[in-house]
XYZ file of C-alpha atoms in Angstrom:
564
model
C -1.417 0.157 -19.370
C -2.255 -1.754 -16.680
C 0.392 -3.468 -14.425
C -0.094 -5.816 -11.405
C 2.271 -3.245 -9.700
C -0.030 -0.203 -10.982
C -1.540 0.596 -7.304
C 2.164 1.412 -5.811
C 1.827 4.220 -7.791
C -1.384 5.729 -6.002
C 1.156 5.750 -2.922
C 4.348 6.574 -1.668
C 5.592 2.948 0.302
C 9.148 1.688 -0.270
C 9.151 -0.902 -3.080
C 10.383 -4.073 -2.464
C 13.507 -5.726 -4.025
C 10.559 -7.926 -6.147
C 8.576 -4.937 -6.690
C 11.139 -3.013 -8.234
C 12.925 -6.015 -10.688
C 8.737 -6.412 -11.732
C 8.789 -2.084 -12.833
C 12.232 -2.699 -14.496
C 10.899 -6.067 -16.607
C 7.799 -3.965 -17.198
C 10.201 -0.911 -18.565
C 12.117 -2.924 -20.801
C 9.613 -2.544 -23.843
C 8.787 0.839 -23.758
C 12.158 1.584 -23.865
C 13.010 -0.011 -26.423
C 9.943 1.405 -27.946
C 11.021 5.137 -27.114
C 14.860 4.233 -28.420
C 13.784 2.849 -32.616
C 11.196 6.303 -31.536
C 13.905 8.156 -31.499
C 16.145 6.638 -34.290
C 13.394 7.061 -36.600
C 12.946 10.874 -35.883
C 16.741 11.067 -36.156
C 15.830 9.848 -39.801
C 12.770 11.845 -40.346
C 14.965 14.681 -39.123
C 18.244 14.300 -41.521
C 15.284 14.051 -44.152
C 13.879 17.143 -43.602
C 17.479 18.838 -43.203
C 18.474 17.090 -46.859
C 15.126 17.966 -48.041
C 15.797 21.572 -46.925
C 18.969 21.998 -47.999
C 17.332 20.492 -51.630
C 15.210 22.790 -51.420
C 17.070 26.507 -50.987
C 19.591 24.804 -54.103
C 16.414 24.685 -56.103
C 15.111 28.436 -54.587
C 18.131 29.394 -55.892
C 18.156 28.188 -58.996
C 14.431 29.068 -59.871
C 14.922 32.610 -58.508
C 17.198 33.749 -60.870
C 14.124 32.334 -64.176
C 12.014 34.459 -62.099
C 14.284 37.338 -63.208
C 13.141 36.489 -65.978
C 9.690 36.905 -65.389
C 9.979 40.110 -64.060
C 7.062 42.199 -65.340
C 10.195 45.381 -65.291
C 11.983 44.032 -68.183
C 8.849 43.930 -69.985
C 8.380 47.570 -70.088
C 8.837 49.879 -72.265
C 11.332 51.634 -72.943
C 10.110 54.921 -72.904
C 8.187 53.742 -69.103
C 11.603 53.084 -67.795
C 11.976 57.382 -69.203
C 9.541 58.385 -67.300
C 10.534 56.052 -64.440
C 14.053 56.946 -64.308
C 12.922 61.026 -64.748
C 11.096 60.157 -61.471
C 14.040 59.561 -59.327
C 15.280 62.714 -59.804
C 15.704 64.573 -56.875
C 13.448 67.213 -56.390
C 14.378 70.160 -53.587
C 17.355 70.320 -55.785
C 19.799 69.758 -58.898
C 21.660 66.248 -58.688
C 24.833 67.015 -57.958
C 27.870 64.019 -59.366
C 27.246 60.833 -57.075
C 26.893 57.442 -57.517
C 24.489 57.285 -54.866
C 21.495 58.570 -56.442
C 20.386 59.666 -60.399
C 20.722 59.668 -62.733
C 24.805 58.092 -62.353
C 22.874 55.038 -59.981
C 20.771 54.473 -62.719
C 23.845 53.709 -64.868
C 25.504 51.446 -62.187
C 22.073 48.862 -62.229
C 22.279 46.635 -65.643
C 23.913 47.219 -69.109
C 20.139 47.971 -70.507
C 19.163 50.230 -68.276
C 22.933 52.226 -68.488
C 21.894 52.831 -71.720
C 18.326 54.142 -72.026
C 19.599 57.085 -69.150
C 22.577 57.609 -71.355
C 19.938 58.200 -73.999
C 17.358 60.152 -71.953
C 18.159 63.852 -72.662
C 16.140 64.915 -69.271
C 18.636 62.794 -66.769
C 21.599 65.190 -67.494
C 19.163 68.340 -67.700
C 19.226 69.392 -63.691
C 23.069 69.173 -62.453
C 24.580 70.596 -59.048
C 28.281 71.579 -59.509
C 30.575 71.829 -57.114
C 33.769 74.065 -57.405
C 36.753 75.494 -55.402
C 39.927 77.338 -55.972
C 41.729 75.140 -53.529
C 43.837 74.184 -56.659
C 46.355 77.634 -56.765
C 49.898 77.759 -55.682
C 49.461 80.876 -54.136
C 46.049 79.856 -52.068
C 45.573 78.550 -49.266
C 42.124 76.733 -48.240
C 39.620 77.276 -46.094
C 39.643 73.839 -44.029
C 43.923 73.351 -43.562
C 43.859 76.858 -41.392
C 47.078 75.873 -39.459
C 48.341 72.894 -41.701
C 52.226 71.881 -42.558
C 52.897 72.622 -46.177
C 52.920 69.504 -47.273
C 50.010 68.692 -46.690
C 48.794 71.577 -48.059
C 50.862 71.137 -51.136
C 49.018 67.648 -51.459
C 45.554 69.024 -51.411
C 46.103 71.108 -54.266
C 47.306 68.435 -56.336
C 44.030 66.347 -55.609
C 42.308 69.537 -56.288
C 43.490 69.876 -59.071
C 43.308 66.179 -60.343
C 39.475 65.955 -58.950
C 38.565 69.440 -59.815
C 39.872 68.721 -63.927
C 38.044 65.374 -63.721
C 35.170 67.869 -62.218
C 35.484 70.130 -65.490
C 35.312 66.822 -67.860
C 32.285 65.337 -65.997
C 29.679 68.580 -66.292
C 30.526 68.841 -70.055
C 30.058 65.051 -70.703
C 26.429 65.394 -68.417
C 25.381 68.570 -69.495
C 26.052 67.183 -73.791
C 23.715 64.805 -72.914
C 20.943 66.465 -72.118
C 20.662 67.456 -75.812
C 18.671 69.886 -76.430
C 16.147 70.124 -72.776
C 16.461 73.125 -71.149
C 18.933 73.105 -68.122
C 18.965 73.749 -64.728
C 22.365 74.615 -63.260
C 23.489 75.027 -59.319
C 27.268 75.754 -58.726
C 28.153 76.308 -55.234
C 32.043 77.580 -55.001
C 34.461 78.199 -52.211
C 36.874 80.416 -52.750
C 40.631 80.210 -50.929
C 41.724 83.319 -48.833
C 44.207 85.309 -50.422
C 43.382 85.991 -53.895
C 44.302 88.793 -55.677
C 42.820 90.423 -57.741
C 45.359 90.668 -59.881
C 45.563 86.675 -59.734
C 41.880 86.700 -60.588
C 42.720 89.213 -64.157
C 45.760 86.397 -65.093
C 43.518 83.270 -64.123
C 40.150 84.585 -67.058
C 43.191 84.413 -69.575
C 44.884 81.428 -69.026
C 43.443 78.358 -70.515
C 44.539 76.606 -68.778
C 42.990 77.786 -65.932
C 40.749 75.387 -64.213
C 38.174 77.702 -63.144
C 38.109 79.685 -66.616
C 37.796 75.662 -68.043
C 34.156 74.894 -65.951
C 32.563 78.826 -66.984
C 34.014 78.490 -70.784
C 32.314 74.776 -70.379
C 29.339 76.431 -69.162
C 29.092 78.892 -72.035
C 28.871 76.714 -73.948
C 24.812 75.899 -72.854
C 24.064 79.324 -71.345
C 22.190 79.083 -74.309
C 19.579 76.612 -73.205
C 19.831 77.849 -69.203
C 15.875 78.012 -67.620
C 17.409 77.342 -63.421
C 20.560 79.028 -62.911
C 21.762 79.077 -58.869
C 25.037 80.993 -57.830
C 26.306 81.117 -55.220
C 30.176 82.244 -54.522
C 32.978 84.494 -54.233
C 31.537 88.101 -55.901
C 34.817 88.448 -57.588
C 35.057 85.762 -58.891
C 32.214 86.208 -61.164
C 32.014 89.848 -61.621
C 35.453 88.615 -64.004
C 34.562 84.991 -64.784
C 30.536 86.935 -66.222
C 31.406 87.602 -69.603
C 33.615 84.293 -70.098
C 30.260 82.727 -69.206
C 27.460 85.442 -70.524
C 29.810 85.388 -74.378
C 27.717 84.341 -76.788
C 25.166 86.720 -78.590
C 21.933 83.782 -77.572
C 23.376 83.077 -73.445
C 20.796 83.006 -71.548
C 17.865 83.398 -73.247
C 15.295 80.535 -71.838
C 16.291 82.047 -68.156
C 13.403 81.748 -66.085
C 14.713 81.847 -62.847
C 17.446 83.197 -61.302
C 19.264 82.685 -58.367
C 22.463 84.804 -56.993
C 24.484 84.931 -53.757
C 27.158 86.231 -54.905
C 29.942 87.424 -51.627
C 32.378 89.093 -50.325
C 36.105 87.082 -49.460
C 38.658 89.319 -47.962
C 40.798 89.855 -51.515
C 43.964 92.301 -52.542
C 43.178 95.655 -54.579
C 45.675 96.450 -56.100
C 45.793 100.131 -53.970
C 43.685 98.230 -50.878
C 40.343 99.240 -52.348
C 37.126 97.196 -50.891
C 36.015 95.352 -54.444
C 33.316 97.093 -56.214
C 29.750 94.439 -55.583
C 29.441 92.239 -58.316
C 26.742 93.773 -60.567
C 25.348 90.826 -63.033
C 24.086 92.805 -65.757
C 24.061 89.458 -68.311
C 22.110 87.917 -65.664
C 19.668 90.177 -64.854
C 19.109 91.756 -68.072
C 18.403 87.787 -69.957
C 14.898 88.564 -71.440
C 12.355 85.966 -69.623
C 13.033 86.135 -66.698
C 10.195 86.352 -64.234
C 11.587 84.557 -60.771
C 14.477 86.224 -58.780
C 16.419 85.928 -55.717
C 18.942 88.400 -54.642
C 20.669 88.760 -51.791
C 20.993 92.083 -52.694
C 19.872 95.540 -54.340
C 19.969 96.570 -57.567
C 18.030 98.865 -59.221
C 18.811 96.562 -62.371
C 16.088 94.378 -61.617
C 13.664 94.737 -64.445
C 9.422 94.884 -65.186
C 9.368 91.211 -66.098
C 9.787 89.746 -62.654
C 6.615 88.249 -60.579
C 8.564 87.011 -57.899
C 10.981 88.032 -56.121
C 12.888 86.825 -52.254
C 15.468 89.701 -51.412
C 17.960 88.370 -48.299
C 19.781 91.825 -47.871
C 17.856 94.555 -45.983
C 16.182 97.257 -47.961
C 15.357 100.699 -46.958
C 11.627 100.615 -47.525
C 12.465 103.829 -50.435
C 14.506 101.276 -51.982
C 11.299 98.594 -51.669
C 9.024 101.022 -52.985
C 11.746 101.546 -55.282
C 11.365 98.107 -55.943
C 7.823 97.155 -56.800
C 7.276 100.162 -58.799
C 9.850 98.906 -61.914
C 7.842 95.897 -61.152
C 5.315 96.199 -63.626
C 3.975 92.572 -63.566
C 3.687 93.404 -59.684
C 3.216 97.170 -59.669
C 1.233 99.590 -61.495
C 3.206 103.053 -61.896
C 3.820 105.534 -59.677
C 5.177 108.303 -57.787
C 7.051 106.995 -54.745
C 5.550 108.528 -52.272
C 2.138 107.720 -53.294
C -0.174 104.580 -53.525
C 2.033 101.366 -55.208
C -0.726 99.049 -56.464
C 0.178 95.306 -56.586
C -3.184 93.852 -58.237
C -1.180 90.437 -58.613
C 0.765 90.263 -56.002
C -0.856 86.757 -53.939
C 1.572 86.630 -50.698
C 3.884 88.828 -48.887
C 6.902 88.078 -46.569
C 9.599 91.159 -44.604
C 11.595 91.573 -42.005
C 11.296 94.544 -39.951
C 15.005 95.248 -38.841
C 14.455 98.715 -36.088
C 12.739 101.805 -38.499
C 10.781 104.271 -37.500
C 6.933 104.129 -36.633
C 5.589 106.890 -39.086
C 8.341 105.154 -42.096
C 6.951 102.097 -41.666
C 3.273 102.905 -41.186
C 4.006 105.315 -44.558
C 5.279 102.267 -46.057
C 2.769 99.711 -45.177
C -0.045 102.490 -45.806
C 1.322 102.760 -49.756
C 1.022 99.050 -50.425
C -2.588 98.403 -52.364
C -2.493 94.108 -52.649
C -6.058 93.503 -51.911
C -6.019 90.101 -53.474
C -2.827 89.251 -50.721
C -3.582 85.177 -49.035
C -0.538 85.435 -47.291
C 1.946 86.928 -44.981
C 4.550 86.425 -43.496
C 5.410 89.290 -40.354
C 8.330 89.738 -38.613
C 10.130 92.238 -36.786
C 12.684 92.621 -34.361
C 11.974 96.416 -34.308
C 12.359 97.752 -31.133
C 10.035 100.739 -30.950
C 7.079 98.198 -31.383
C 7.232 97.599 -27.252
C 7.071 101.206 -26.439
C 3.198 101.243 -28.996
C 0.676 103.577 -27.631
C -1.973 100.787 -26.806
C -4.938 103.088 -28.539
C -2.306 102.681 -31.685
C -2.570 99.791 -33.979
C 0.658 98.617 -35.216
C 2.153 99.230 -38.487
C 1.266 97.045 -40.072
C -2.599 96.875 -40.065
C -2.919 99.147 -42.827
C -1.692 96.357 -45.308
C -4.364 93.924 -43.125
C -7.293 96.073 -43.689
C -6.461 96.447 -47.033
C -6.578 92.851 -48.221
C -9.986 91.687 -48.434
C -8.794 87.638 -49.345
C -6.186 86.939 -47.082
C -6.652 83.760 -45.812
C -3.488 82.798 -44.193
C -0.671 84.918 -42.017
C 2.081 84.001 -39.847
C 3.468 86.725 -37.333
C 5.576 87.087 -34.476
C 4.575 88.650 -31.079
C 7.140 89.376 -29.555
C 7.268 92.597 -30.600
C 3.470 93.562 -29.671
C 2.595 93.898 -26.253
C -1.087 91.529 -26.129
C -3.209 94.167 -25.937
C -1.137 95.774 -29.456
C -1.453 91.600 -30.617
C -4.979 91.651 -30.460
C -5.528 94.826 -32.173
C -3.297 93.307 -35.228
C -5.817 90.458 -35.148
C -8.595 91.639 -35.512
C -8.220 94.354 -38.198
C -7.472 90.755 -40.160
C -10.150 89.282 -42.935
C -12.320 87.313 -40.754
C -12.340 84.659 -42.765
C -8.569 83.799 -42.181
C -8.552 80.236 -41.274
C -4.651 79.781 -40.755
C -3.095 81.686 -38.608
C 1.007 80.906 -37.076
C 1.993 82.941 -34.263
C 6.381 82.462 -33.763
C 7.148 80.805 -36.667
C 6.215 77.922 -38.523
C 6.626 74.818 -36.510
C 9.199 73.350 -39.727
C 11.458 76.165 -39.011
C 14.481 76.789 -37.186
C 12.936 78.096 -33.574
C 14.597 80.576 -31.301
C 13.501 81.481 -27.800
C 10.893 83.158 -26.451
C 11.585 85.972 -24.671
C 7.491 86.916 -23.382
C 4.463 84.763 -22.446
C 2.055 83.245 -24.339
C -0.394 82.822 -21.503
C -1.886 85.855 -21.836
C -1.226 85.600 -26.201
C -3.824 83.376 -26.217
C -6.344 85.263 -24.541
C -7.354 86.575 -27.466
C -8.402 84.233 -28.797
C -10.430 83.593 -25.769
C -14.387 83.089 -26.608
C -15.786 83.875 -23.722
C -14.458 87.384 -24.588
C -16.528 90.749 -23.244
C -19.537 91.432 -25.775
C -17.192 95.228 -26.197
C -14.458 93.046 -27.574
C -15.912 90.552 -30.523
C -14.326 87.109 -31.085
C -10.633 87.058 -33.516
C -10.437 84.973 -36.278
C -14.188 83.253 -35.951
C -13.478 81.179 -39.180
C -9.774 80.311 -38.363
C -9.515 76.783 -38.743
C -5.550 76.053 -38.358
C -3.261 76.811 -35.886
C 0.189 76.673 -35.606
C 1.868 78.123 -32.545
C 5.461 77.573 -31.436
C 6.491 80.333 -28.411
C 9.384 77.892 -26.533
C 7.013 77.859 -22.757
C 3.222 77.477 -23.098
C 0.995 76.926 -20.540
C -0.844 72.763 -20.933
C -4.408 74.341 -19.130
C -3.676 77.600 -21.822
C -3.652 75.130 -24.525
C -5.730 73.300 -23.222
C -8.528 75.580 -23.610
C -7.634 77.468 -26.390
C -8.232 73.865 -28.321
C -11.688 72.549 -26.577
C -13.145 76.037 -27.182
C -12.640 76.313 -30.467
C -12.628 72.443 -30.533
C -16.579 72.940 -30.256
C -17.668 76.505 -29.506
C -21.318 77.328 -28.084
C -23.566 77.687 -31.085
C -24.541 80.812 -30.822
C -21.224 82.836 -31.224
C -20.689 81.630 -35.026
C -17.484 80.366 -35.025
C -16.017 77.628 -36.874
C -14.916 74.865 -35.374
C -10.966 74.193 -34.814
C -9.513 71.821 -37.126
C -5.882 70.650 -36.420
C -3.282 73.081 -33.744
C -0.018 72.388 -34.422
C 2.304 72.957 -31.461
C 6.181 73.061 -30.972
C 7.362 73.156 -27.626
C 10.877 74.196 -27.019
C 11.998 73.411 -23.650
C 14.863 74.224 -20.872
C 17.948 72.277 -22.145
C 18.059 69.822 -18.788
C 21.011 68.239 -20.048
C 24.844 69.945 -21.622
C 25.230 67.447 -24.356
C 27.957 68.364 -26.140
C 29.742 68.888 -22.586
C 28.833 64.958 -21.020
C 29.770 63.585 -24.969
C 33.811 65.594 -24.127
C 33.880 64.669 -21.178
C 33.063 60.914 -21.458
C 35.425 61.543 -25.114
C 38.946 62.710 -22.351
C 38.128 60.714 -19.671
C 36.319 57.173 -21.539
C 37.145 56.703 -25.164
C 40.782 57.561 -24.351
C 42.068 55.506 -21.776
C 39.814 52.514 -23.849
C 42.342 53.035 -26.729
C 39.626 54.827 -28.734
C 40.840 57.319 -30.741
C 37.378 59.713 -31.936
C 38.601 62.386 -34.936
C 36.282 64.461 -35.682
C 36.473 65.688 -39.631
C 35.847 68.850 -41.900
C 33.228 67.843 -44.817
C 35.510 67.200 -47.758
C 35.487 71.348 -49.687
C 36.695 68.860 -52.967
C 32.931 65.945 -52.494
C 30.848 66.675 -55.280
C 27.931 67.337 -51.895
C 30.566 69.750 -50.097
C 28.110 72.673 -49.459
C 24.800 70.659 -48.944
C 23.105 71.965 -45.725
C 20.704 70.221 -43.046
C 17.876 69.841 -45.142
C 20.570 68.061 -48.326
C 19.795 71.049 -50.037
C 21.830 73.481 -52.295
C 20.027 76.938 -51.982
C 20.068 77.733 -47.987
C 17.028 80.055 -48.240
C 13.554 79.774 -48.315
C 11.978 81.389 -51.439
C 8.809 82.414 -51.560
C 8.430 79.718 -54.946
């Protein structure tokens, strides 16, 4: 805009009164235009806001009707049945809870509820949490030191909750139609249950534990997978009730048993007998078995076995001999043939080395693909460097071995090198220590000496260890970075004449010393600051009446790492 005073913009000279008046006159028109434009902007903004509000209202209406066009509404019922089935937990049986399938699916809409309730497969799996906290002469575990009023309140609540649970269990399993069942039971026993009380409860039709086992007996002929974690005294008294039907457990193929002892009073203060689950172990089709104890009733049909109790080598050989699908008939002290065995996992406790050698040399398992060997045997510390570790004889016969997991803390480096040198040279996967996904413990050995076993620059008298290695896992705790770097770089790009396969994957679990005691810091903060601010932190244990009580940190009902 060219004006008579435009030249004044090129300097900072003060304006005279005449010039000031001219500038004011000059600004009247543009200022008026700005006011007009601002009014138009406000009007337009109001229109935009009104349009946005109207749009939102229309969009809500459209969204409602768009739901009618959703593809899932047009899915046939059989497709929804299949989708619903894949919503079930795969790592355990579903719990009785509205937070997960199948109960969750019944809360979405009327159609989904009808489909879910009419799908027998959805209700063929169930995890049951139970206890005897309802009984008047018992004291629940989580109310030690509580007042009688609190204990009485829990008993009354437990009776209502567990009575309803018995009803739900029967309704749930009836919905399964004729499908094979997978049932897991976690039974929490209270302190002080006398033997005569248990015997009286078995004959009491109103006893809640009695009701539970009677309900399970109604469906025992369709049970394909059964998992029981309960006090041994409870199981022993109720097994006849659960296995009463003539066709009980005729379809049972997979069995997991953890029958533990609780402190109970017998008439003569004698220890309660070790449970013998004869009805379950005698089921004709059981071939996958997990036990926390050993018993001679283990039959020949077993082809997959996990045992979590220390057993002698003699007992182990007897066990192998009993399973014809795993072992051919032979004398206990002779060769034990396992032609079908693919994986072998063992935790070796303190034992005589000669006995250990005899045990491993007695096993002939040529098709082994995976061996996991963990030893707590202090005798290995004093092993003659020129003498091979006892398990070497098993490795020598495993010509198809592809994965080996071994804990080195009991071996001197030379013994470990000898052991690895004996393994199948086509072995591709090696785990030193615990696999990184498992819970780790502190290792008391220097990992550098073990890494030297894999040095590609070995002298001619020391052949290269595991030249076909592709996957390496290590969980030693503290390991020098330079040792790891040298190992990885050498195995990633081995020199051409070596004939060594390039390393494809490395997993190393580093553990460091704890610098801060977290628990102490939290407690100190709570004591010094939180209460002074009027905040009270209350620590409560899990509710033993909850349907999810007993689930471990991995949200599983079974706390052991089975082989299947």
